[in-house]
């Protein structure tokens, strides 16, 4: 048997690129401040990351270009599909680098090489289009095939980040299948500090718990972006509504329903219903079970 290719595992562990990675990520974050544009690039309005579908569209165009070239189709069709892929690569890259700038260092190491491969693919395809427009179809096709090789490497590394390293995945606990139906005792109301978030555990679930007088608000504690501890975050007001800001990467969630107000998170936080028994015991259940 052939030895297993260990490229991705080595990329995760190497530190040779860390200084460049940290400087580039800091530059992206400093120039792209929290707000509407950054939320749009993360995918907050749609509730899902926008980089993967944008990148898939460009890669699909480039695969189609290779098929058209290999089958001897009309060169004009190949040029049109190739140019469409190039046009879609710019917004895909903008969304990708925005997401990448707020990942863990192991994810950023793989993502850095992923970006280099994709930039190489873009450059090769741009050269391919230029040669085709100049009438040098054979050279354009050869550069296109080389571009597809670079894009395939980039796609493989992107898949590793998404499926192995869970970049872009929802890291919040899926409480609907971890918490049985019905109400569950959590703790006594008097044991909770007033106005300060704390962490409490319910079975397998870590909870963000905030008491405000006789009212108790509870969310899943692990941030849906990269599982940061929300109870260590700060409370803020957005549009007159109380929110919590994740201490790791600044994702902001509305306490009333867990909705994402600002990214990088795109998935909402699971919310729990609460009630206080006459003896002062707080009972909770996932809001989905209501």
Short mmCIF file of N, CA, C and O in Angstrom, two decimals, residues 185 187-190 214 274-283:
data_model
loop_
_atom_site.label_atom_id
_atom_site.label_comp_id
_atom_site.label_asym_id
_atom_site.label_seq_id
_atom_site.Cartn_x
_atom_site.Cartn_y
_atom_site.Cartn_z
N UNK A 185 -34.40 20.27 36.65
CA UNK A 185 -33.89 21.12 37.71
C UNK A 185 -32.45 21.54 37.41
O UNK A 185 -31.62 20.72 37.03
N UNK A 187 -30.66 24.68 39.38
CA UNK A 187 -30.05 25.13 40.62
C UNK A 187 -31.07 26.02 41.33
O UNK A 187 -32.17 26.25 40.83
N UNK A 188 -30.69 26.53 42.50
CA UNK A 188 -31.56 27.44 43.22
C UNK A 188 -31.32 28.87 42.73
O UNK A 188 -30.19 29.26 42.44
N UNK A 189 -32.40 29.64 42.67
CA UNK A 189 -32.29 31.02 42.20
C UNK A 189 -31.33 31.82 43.08
O UNK A 189 -30.54 32.62 42.57
N UNK A 190 -31.35 31.61 44.38
CA UNK A 190 -30.53 32.38 45.30
C UNK A 190 -29.03 32.10 45.13
O UNK A 190 -28.18 32.88 45.60
N UNK A 214 -35.74 38.37 39.38
CA UNK A 214 -36.40 37.08 39.40
C UNK A 214 -36.41 36.41 38.02
O UNK A 214 -36.97 35.32 37.87
N UNK A 274 -37.16 28.95 30.90
CA UNK A 274 -36.93 28.80 32.34
C UNK A 274 -38.23 29.06 33.11
O UNK A 274 -39.13 29.76 32.63
N UNK A 275 -38.28 28.48 34.29
CA UNK A 275 -39.34 28.80 35.25
C UNK A 275 -38.77 28.54 36.64
O UNK A 275 -37.84 27.75 36.81
N UNK A 276 -39.33 29.23 37.63
CA UNK A 276 -38.87 29.10 39.01
C UNK A 276 -39.99 28.49 39.84
O UNK A 276 -41.11 29.01 39.89
N UNK A 277 -39.69 27.36 40.47
CA UNK A 277 -40.68 26.71 41.34
C UNK A 277 -40.88 27.53 42.61
O UNK A 277 -40.10 28.42 42.94
N UNK A 278 -41.88 27.19 43.35
CA UNK A 278 -42.18 27.91 44.59
C UNK A 278 -41.05 27.78 45.61
O UNK A 278 -40.87 28.68 46.44
N UNK A 279 -40.32 26.67 45.55
CA UNK A 279 -39.22 26.50 46.50
C UNK A 279 -37.91 27.13 46.02
O UNK A 279 -36.86 26.94 46.63
N UNK A 280 -37.98 27.90 44.90
CA UNK A 280 -36.81 28.62 44.42
C UNK A 280 -35.91 27.85 43.46
O UNK A 280 -34.87 28.38 43.04
N UNK A 281 -36.29 26.64 43.08
CA UNK A 281 -35.50 25.86 42.13
C UNK A 281 -35.80 26.32 40.70
O UNK A 281 -36.96 26.44 40.30
N UNK A 282 -34.74 26.59 39.94
CA UNK A 282 -34.89 26.96 38.53
C UNK A 282 -35.00 25.69 37.71
O UNK A 282 -34.19 24.77 37.82
N UNK A 283 -36.02 25.65 36.86
CA UNK A 283 -36.17 24.54 35.92
C UNK A 283 -36.01 25.05 34.50
O UNK A 283 -36.41 26.17 34.18
#
